[in-house]
Amino acid sequence: MPDRAKPASEAADNLLLTTIDPTSQRFEKNMRAMAELVTRLRNEEENIAQGGGPKAIESQHKKGRLTARERIALLLDPGAELFELGTYAAYGMYEEWGGAPAAGVVTGLGRIHGRLFMLIVNDATVKAGAFFPMTAKKVIRAQNIAIDNHIPTVYLVDSAGVFLPLQEDVFPDTDDFGRVFRNNAVMSAMGIPQIAAIMGMCVAGGGYLPVMCDNVLMTEGSGLFLAGPALVQAAIGQQVSAEELGGAKMHAAISGTVDYRESSDEACIARIRSLVEKMGHRTRSPFDRKKAESPRYSPEELYGIYEANPARPYDMKEVIARVVDASRFDEYKAEYGKTVACGYARIGGFAVGIVANQPQHQQQVDEQGHKRVEFGRVVYTESAEKAARFIMDCNQNLVPLIFLHDVNGFMVGRDAEWSGIIKAGAKMVNAVSNSVVPKITVIIGGSFGAGHYAMCGKAYDPRFVFAWPSARYAVMSGESAAGTLVEIKIKQLERGGKKLSDEEKRELFDAVKKTYDEQQDPRYGAARLWIDKIIDPVETRPALIEALEAAALNPDVAEFKVGVLQT
């Protein structure tokens, strides 16, 4: 256990001091609750990693092909692991079609010869790697992360193309299948290296993906064609074998479409690694980085610090102390707007600015000298104005931003409205919207309503969105939403002359709350790619370091402008 004593020489410096008692009943209860959540998620992720299941894996092997995850393990450096993104994509969806684990495609960050790459790998054990609506969106999200951070990308293609029963939700829109190829072209124009390997079927419009990349590889026994043999015969009456129509040898020797023809998956992956090893190096970002220092306090204590009960406060600075280098934090305006904590720190050696909701209730004195208690997890006028100014300072100083969410929203009521809460909130939203430095969001607890927006929710272009298993993500809490919706329903029924009994009101409330609680579960958001990765709290620091290293690949930082600010 790290030393908790306070050195005399550090009495007034930026070291965060802990007041946590790891032996308390409350701490131990929280530890158990979080451990149960993490264990459940790990078990689910193991099931998702099975893809289409043992029979589908066996079928892939019988074709002489590796599975998606076996290919990834060979491609990455020895001992390196995939920082998987979008694991829960399509979770609980497409059940009428037998489901689509991980949306039938594995995406994430991994190192090849020490270089960070985005990997986009079709899982042919899931409906032959066909593209469901969420498959296209997951590939596009991975490409967008690569674009924002200038991450070189490897595609391992093994897909039957669009899942035809759902084509209307895969084919036409701006975030559907065609956007994938558009992104290929944009990434190439930006100078982001792309390597594609055809390691199975690559048919119809999907054939454009590998051919629009910088390097194209193809294994024996694979197929690349706009129309397969059956469709060719139906369309023009021509009979031709798959190998003659679009096999590896034809494309290597006759059409000249592929750059490298390889005998097997293993040979193909060895060739990719050889190509990567010879790539040149690009200019890195201007963000400051020094040698990393471990936090002074154990990350495992995060399990016990977090309070799932919204009625119970906890100190967000205790969380920060277990994430940042040496547990040091230069808190900005520490005595003002205390329901949002802002300050500078380092994570993995990177200088960062942290904007974090404070779940502890805070004593505040207004300009008339009146004292009041401000509720934790709520953004007040002073907090919003402080955060807006701090975000602008980080942009001025080229410091990436980390947002730690546990927010119920902005303060409401007469006093809040008179203090200009909407105006202050607009300043914070403006600063977040126009921020040009990398932004990374971690949803620890609740992330509700406009508080979610101001804290750099998905709509505000964070480079990555992570969530703890304890995260709750919706316009308002299930309790509040159920109360509001039930009240509206009761009034509607009463206008029609029907009066509900207390028991009927309770049943209606419970039914609405159950639905709402399910929708604010982080797995629901991750299934729809609102969340990139659900992380074990212990992994918060490593996840942020991985994200910061990805962001550091992009050297371009636009000029910072905020436009009109309400005053």
PDB file of N, CA and C in Angstrom, residues 443-503:
ATOM      1  N   ILE A 443     -17.311   8.564 -18.016  1.00  0.00           N
ATOM      2  CA  ILE A 443     -18.569   8.626 -17.267  1.00  0.00           C
ATOM      3  C   ILE A 443     -18.452   7.665 -16.100  1.00  0.00           C
ATOM      4  N   ILE A 444     -18.353   8.229 -14.909  1.00  0.00           N
ATOM      5  CA  ILE A 444     -18.121   7.444 -13.698  1.00  0.00           C
ATOM      6  C   ILE A 444     -19.445   7.046 -13.051  1.00  0.00           C
ATOM      7  N   GLY A 445     -20.325   8.014 -12.898  1.00  0.00           N
ATOM      8  CA  GLY A 445     -21.647   7.779 -12.310  1.00  0.00           C
ATOM      9  C   GLY A 445     -22.722   8.263 -13.255  1.00  0.00           C
ATOM     10  N   GLY A 446     -23.593   9.120 -12.753  1.00  0.00           N
ATOM     11  CA  GLY A 446     -24.652   9.653 -13.597  1.00  0.00           C
ATOM     12  C   GLY A 446     -24.124  10.659 -14.601  1.00  0.00           C
ATOM     13  N   SER A 447     -24.779  10.699 -15.756  1.00  0.00           N
ATOM     14  CA  SER A 447     -24.465  11.720 -16.761  1.00  0.00           C
ATOM     15  C   SER A 447     -25.789  12.095 -17.409  1.00  0.00           C
ATOM     16  N   PHE A 448     -26.454  13.080 -16.791  1.00  0.00           N
ATOM     17  CA  PHE A 448     -27.843  13.363 -17.126  1.00  0.00           C
ATOM     18  C   PHE A 448     -28.018  14.756 -17.730  1.00  0.00           C
ATOM     19  N   GLY A 449     -28.964  14.829 -18.671  1.00  0.00           N
ATOM     20  CA  GLY A 449     -29.448  16.100 -19.189  1.00  0.00           C
ATOM     21  C   GLY A 449     -28.376  17.000 -19.760  1.00  0.00           C
ATOM     22  N   ALA A 450     -28.580  18.304 -19.598  1.00  0.00           N
ATOM     23  CA  ALA A 450     -27.643  19.285 -20.134  1.00  0.00           C
ATOM     24  C   ALA A 450     -26.287  19.212 -19.440  1.00  0.00           C
ATOM     25  N   GLY A 451     -26.241  18.628 -18.239  1.00  0.00           N
ATOM     26  CA  GLY A 451     -24.958  18.413 -17.582  1.00  0.00           C
ATOM     27  C   GLY A 451     -24.071  17.489 -18.405  1.00  0.00           C
ATOM     28  N   HIS A 452     -24.686  16.503 -19.032  1.00  0.00           N
ATOM     29  CA  HIS A 452     -23.945  15.605 -19.927  1.00  0.00           C
ATOM     30  C   HIS A 452     -23.350  16.387 -21.091  1.00  0.00           C
ATOM     31  N   TYR A 453     -24.111  17.300 -21.658  1.00  0.00           N
ATOM     32  CA  TYR A 453     -23.610  18.095 -22.782  1.00  0.00           C
ATOM     33  C   TYR A 453     -22.433  18.972 -22.349  1.00  0.00           C
ATOM     34  N   ALA A 454     -22.622  19.716 -21.259  1.00  0.00           N
ATOM     35  CA  ALA A 454     -21.583  20.652 -20.820  1.00  0.00           C
ATOM     36  C   ALA A 454     -20.297  19.945 -20.428  1.00  0.00           C
ATOM     37  N   MET A 455     -20.419  18.679 -20.001  1.00  0.00           N
ATOM     38  CA  MET A 455     -19.240  17.905 -19.606  1.00  0.00           C
ATOM     39  C   MET A 455     -18.661  17.112 -20.783  1.00  0.00           C
ATOM     40  N   CYS A 456     -18.924  17.590 -21.993  1.00  0.00           N
ATOM     41  CA  CYS A 456     -18.368  16.989 -23.213  1.00  0.00           C
ATOM     42  C   CYS A 456     -18.939  15.599 -23.466  1.00  0.00           C
ATOM     43  N   GLY A 457     -20.263  15.555 -23.618  1.00  0.00           N
ATOM     44  CA  GLY A 457     -20.921  14.329 -24.026  1.00  0.00           C
ATOM     45  C   GLY A 457     -20.595  13.980 -25.462  1.00  0.00           C
ATOM     46  N   LYS A 458     -21.136  12.869 -25.927  1.00  0.00           N
ATOM     47  CA  LYS A 458     -20.781  12.330 -27.239  1.00  0.00           C
ATOM     48  C   LYS A 458     -20.974  13.345 -28.360  1.00  0.00           C
ATOM     49  N   ALA A 459     -21.982  14.199 -28.250  1.00  0.00           N
ATOM     50  CA  ALA A 459     -22.270  15.162 -29.316  1.00  0.00           C
ATOM     51  C   ALA A 459     -21.207  16.256 -29.441  1.00  0.00           C
ATOM     52  N   TYR A 460     -20.285  16.333 -28.478  1.00  0.00           N
ATOM     53  CA  TYR A 460     -19.301  17.420 -28.460  1.00  0.00           C
ATOM     54  C   TYR A 460     -17.900  16.946 -28.862  1.00  0.00           C
ATOM     55  N   ASP A 461     -17.859  15.857 -29.604  1.00  0.00           N
ATOM     56  CA  ASP A 461     -16.648  15.370 -30.259  1.00  0.00           C
ATOM     57  C   ASP A 461     -15.490  15.019 -29.321  1.00  0.00           C
ATOM     58  N   PRO A 462     -15.753  14.320 -28.214  1.00  0.00           N
ATOM     59  CA  PRO A 462     -14.605  13.795 -27.468  1.00  0.00           C
ATOM     60  C   PRO A 462     -13.877  12.771 -28.326  1.00  0.00           C
ATOM     61  N   ARG A 463     -12.560  12.718 -28.212  1.00  0.00           N
ATOM     62  CA  ARG A 463     -11.808  11.731 -28.987  1.00  0.00           C
ATOM     63  C   ARG A 463     -12.192  10.307 -28.568  1.00  0.00           C
ATOM     64  N   PHE A 464     -12.457  10.120 -27.262  1.00  0.00           N
ATOM     65  CA  PHE A 464     -12.874   8.829 -26.734  1.00  0.00           C
ATOM     66  C   PHE A 464     -13.907   9.067 -25.636  1.00  0.00           C
ATOM     67  N   VAL A 465     -14.857   8.125 -25.512  1.00  0.00           N
ATOM     68  CA  VAL A 465     -15.821   8.128 -24.410  1.00  0.00           C
ATOM     69  C   VAL A 465     -15.700   6.795 -23.679  1.00  0.00           C
ATOM     70  N   PHE A 466     -15.265   6.842 -22.428  1.00  0.00           N
ATOM     71  CA  PHE A 466     -15.176   5.658 -21.593  1.00  0.00           C
ATOM     72  C   PHE A 466     -16.248   5.734 -20.505  1.00  0.00           C
ATOM     73  N   ALA A 467     -16.609   4.582 -19.957  1.00  0.00           N
ATOM     74  CA  ALA A 467     -17.591   4.557 -18.873  1.00  0.00           C
ATOM     75  C   ALA A 467     -17.233   3.462 -17.886  1.00  0.00           C
ATOM     76  N   TRP A 468     -17.425   3.743 -16.604  1.00  0.00           N
ATOM     77  CA  TRP A 468     -17.324   2.711 -15.582  1.00  0.00           C
ATOM     78  C   TRP A 468     -18.580   1.843 -15.638  1.00  0.00           C
ATOM     79  N   PRO A 469     -18.544   0.632 -15.088  1.00  0.00           N
ATOM     80  CA  PRO A 469     -19.760  -0.190 -15.034  1.00  0.00           C
ATOM     81  C   PRO A 469     -20.886   0.466 -14.242  1.00  0.00           C
ATOM     82  N   SER A 470     -20.543   1.427 -13.408  1.00  0.00           N
ATOM     83  CA  SER A 470     -21.518   2.138 -12.575  1.00  0.00           C
ATOM     84  C   SER A 470     -22.180   3.303 -13.294  1.00  0.00           C
ATOM     85  N   ALA A 471     -21.791   3.571 -14.529  1.00  0.00           N
ATOM     86  CA  ALA A 471     -22.302   4.740 -15.255  1.00  0.00           C
ATOM     87  C   ALA A 471     -23.804   4.633 -15.488  1.00  0.00           C
ATOM     88  N   ARG A 472     -24.457   5.792 -15.484  1.00  0.00           N
ATOM     89  CA  ARG A 472     -25.885   5.898 -15.826  1.00  0.00           C
ATOM     90  C   ARG A 472     -26.021   7.077 -16.781  1.00  0.00           C
ATOM     91  N   TYR A 473     -26.676   6.832 -17.921  1.00  0.00           N
ATOM     92  CA  TYR A 473     -26.535   7.721 -19.065  1.00  0.00           C
ATOM     93  C   TYR A 473     -27.913   7.964 -19.672  1.00  0.00           C
ATOM     94  N   ALA A 474     -28.521   9.144 -19.404  1.00  0.00           N
ATOM     95  CA  ALA A 474     -29.866   9.427 -19.918  1.00  0.00           C
ATOM     96  C   ALA A 474     -30.184  10.899 -19.711  1.00  0.00           C
ATOM     97  N   VAL A 475     -31.353  11.297 -20.196  1.00  0.00           N
ATOM     98  CA  VAL A 475     -31.739  12.700 -20.056  1.00  0.00           C
ATOM     99  C   VAL A 475     -32.013  13.058 -18.597  1.00  0.00           C
ATOM    100  N   MET A 476     -32.478  12.077 -17.794  1.00  0.00           N
ATOM    101  CA  MET A 476     -32.627  12.264 -16.346  1.00  0.00           C
ATOM    102  C   MET A 476     -32.653  10.891 -15.701  1.00  0.00           C
ATOM    103  N   SER A 477     -32.575  10.834 -14.386  1.00  0.00           N
ATOM    104  CA  SER A 477     -32.554   9.555 -13.689  1.00  0.00           C
ATOM    105  C   SER A 477     -33.875   8.820 -13.882  1.00  0.00           C
ATOM    106  N   GLY A 478     -33.833   7.485 -13.714  1.00  0.00           N
ATOM    107  CA  GLY A 478     -35.037   6.684 -13.870  1.00  0.00           C
ATOM    108  C   GLY A 478     -36.134   7.098 -12.916  1.00  0.00           C
ATOM    109  N   GLU A 479     -35.777   7.421 -11.688  1.00  0.00           N
ATOM    110  CA  GLU A 479     -36.751   7.855 -10.681  1.00  0.00           C
ATOM    111  C   GLU A 479     -37.446   9.132 -11.127  1.00  0.00           C
ATOM    112  N   SER A 480     -36.654  10.118 -11.561  1.00  0.00           N
ATOM    113  CA  SER A 480     -37.232  11.402 -11.982  1.00  0.00           C
ATOM    114  C   SER A 480     -38.075  11.250 -13.243  1.00  0.00           C
ATOM    115  N   ALA A 481     -37.560  10.486 -14.207  1.00  0.00           N
ATOM    116  CA  ALA A 481     -38.281  10.301 -15.462  1.00  0.00           C
ATOM    117  C   ALA A 481     -39.603   9.588 -15.227  1.00  0.00           C
ATOM    118  N   ALA A 482     -39.575   8.527 -14.401  1.00  0.00           N
ATOM    119  CA  ALA A 482     -40.796   7.781 -14.130  1.00  0.00           C
ATOM    120  C   ALA A 482     -41.827   8.668 -13.440  1.00  0.00           C
ATOM    121  N   GLY A 483     -41.371   9.461 -12.462  1.00  0.00           N
ATOM    122  CA  GLY A 483     -42.291  10.363 -11.776  1.00  0.00           C
ATOM    123  C   GLY A 483     -42.950  11.346 -12.721  1.00  0.00           C
ATOM    124  N   THR A 484     -42.153  11.917 -13.629  1.00  0.00           N
ATOM    125  CA  THR A 484     -42.676  12.894 -14.593  1.00  0.00           C
ATOM    126  C   THR A 484     -43.653  12.244 -15.576  1.00  0.00           C
ATOM    127  N   LEU A 485     -43.238  11.104 -16.164  1.00  0.00           N
ATOM    128  CA  LEU A 485     -44.067  10.442 -17.167  1.00  0.00           C
ATOM    129  C   LEU A 485     -45.359   9.900 -16.571  1.00  0.00           C
ATOM    130  N   VAL A 486     -45.307   9.372 -15.356  1.00  0.00           N
ATOM    131  CA  VAL A 486     -46.510   8.849 -14.703  1.00  0.00           C
ATOM    132  C   VAL A 486     -47.480   9.979 -14.390  1.00  0.00           C
ATOM    133  N   GLU A 487     -46.949  11.116 -13.942  1.00  0.00           N
ATOM    134  CA  GLU A 487     -47.808  12.268 -13.645  1.00  0.00           C
ATOM    135  C   GLU A 487     -48.550  12.728 -14.898  1.00  0.00           C
ATOM    136  N   ILE A 488     -47.840  12.765 -16.017  1.00  0.00           N
ATOM    137  CA  ILE A 488     -48.474  13.154 -17.285  1.00  0.00           C
ATOM    138  C   ILE A 488     -49.557  12.148 -17.672  1.00  0.00           C
ATOM    139  N   LYS A 489     -49.256  10.851 -17.517  1.00  0.00           N
ATOM    140  CA  LYS A 489     -50.205   9.800 -17.876  1.00  0.00           C
ATOM    141  C   LYS A 489     -51.454   9.867 -17.009  1.00  0.00           C
ATOM    142  N   ILE A 490     -51.276  10.113 -15.711  1.00  0.00           N
ATOM    143  CA  ILE A 490     -52.414  10.205 -14.793  1.00  0.00           C
ATOM    144  C   ILE A 490     -53.339  11.346 -15.197  1.00  0.00           C
ATOM    145  N   LYS A 491     -52.759  12.482 -15.546  1.00  0.00           N
ATOM    146  CA  LYS A 491     -53.572  13.641 -15.949  1.00  0.00           C
ATOM    147  C   LYS A 491     -54.322  13.364 -17.244  1.00  0.00           C
ATOM    148  N   GLN A 492     -53.660  12.641 -18.168  1.00  0.00           N
ATOM    149  CA  GLN A 492     -54.338  12.273 -19.416  1.00  0.00           C
ATOM    150  C   GLN A 492     -55.545  11.382 -19.134  1.00  0.00           C
ATOM    151  N   LEU A 493     -55.366  10.403 -18.251  1.00  0.00           N
ATOM    152  CA  LEU A 493     -56.458   9.489 -17.928  1.00  0.00           C
ATOM    153  C   LEU A 493     -57.580  10.205 -17.187  1.00  0.00           C
ATOM    154  N   GLU A 494     -57.211  11.110 -16.297  1.00  0.00           N
ATOM    155  CA  GLU A 494     -58.225  11.845 -15.543  1.00  0.00           C
ATOM    156  C   GLU A 494     -59.058  12.731 -16.448  1.00  0.00           C
ATOM    157  N   ARG A 495     -58.413  13.306 -17.478  1.00  0.00           N
ATOM    158  CA  ARG A 495     -59.188  14.107 -18.432  1.00  0.00           C
ATOM    159  C   ARG A 495     -60.188  13.242 -19.189  1.00  0.00           C
ATOM    160  N   GLY A 496     -59.882  11.959 -19.313  1.00  0.00           N
ATOM    161  CA  GLY A 496     -60.809  11.028 -19.965  1.00  0.00           C
ATOM    162  C   GLY A 496     -61.812  10.424 -18.997  1.00  0.00           C
ATOM    163  N   GLY A 497     -61.774  10.862 -17.756  1.00  0.00           N
ATOM    164  CA  GLY A 497     -62.754  10.403 -16.770  1.00  0.00           C
ATOM    165  C   GLY A 497     -62.335   9.171 -15.987  1.00  0.00           C
ATOM    166  N   LYS A 498     -61.083   8.730 -16.111  1.00  0.00           N
ATOM    167  CA  LYS A 498     -60.628   7.540 -15.390  1.00  0.00           C
ATOM    168  C   LYS A 498     -59.697   7.934 -14.258  1.00  0.00           C
ATOM    169  N   LYS A 499     -59.927   7.349 -13.088  1.00  0.00           N
ATOM    170  CA  LYS A 499     -59.091   7.641 -11.929  1.00  0.00           C
ATOM    171  C   LYS A 499     -58.353   6.371 -11.518  1.00  0.00           C
ATOM    172  N   LEU A 500     -57.022   6.468 -11.391  1.00  0.00           N
ATOM    173  CA  LEU A 500     -56.204   5.307 -11.027  1.00  0.00           C
ATOM    174  C   LEU A 500     -56.127   5.158  -9.516  1.00  0.00           C
ATOM    175  N   SER A 501     -56.134   3.910  -9.063  1.00  0.00           N
ATOM    176  CA  SER A 501     -55.914   3.638  -7.640  1.00  0.00           C
ATOM    177  C   SER A 501     -54.434   3.798  -7.323  1.00  0.00           C
ATOM    178  N   ASP A 502     -54.110   3.859  -6.041  1.00  0.00           N
ATOM    179  CA  ASP A 502     -52.706   3.971  -5.635  1.00  0.00           C
ATOM    180  C   ASP A 502     -51.893   2.774  -6.135  1.00  0.00           C
ATOM    181  N   GLU A 503     -52.497   1.585  -6.130  1.00  0.00           N
ATOM    182  CA  GLU A 503     -51.799   0.393  -6.585  1.00  0.00           C
ATOM    183  C   GLU A 503     -51.523   0.474  -8.086  1.00  0.00           C
TER     184      GLU A 503
END
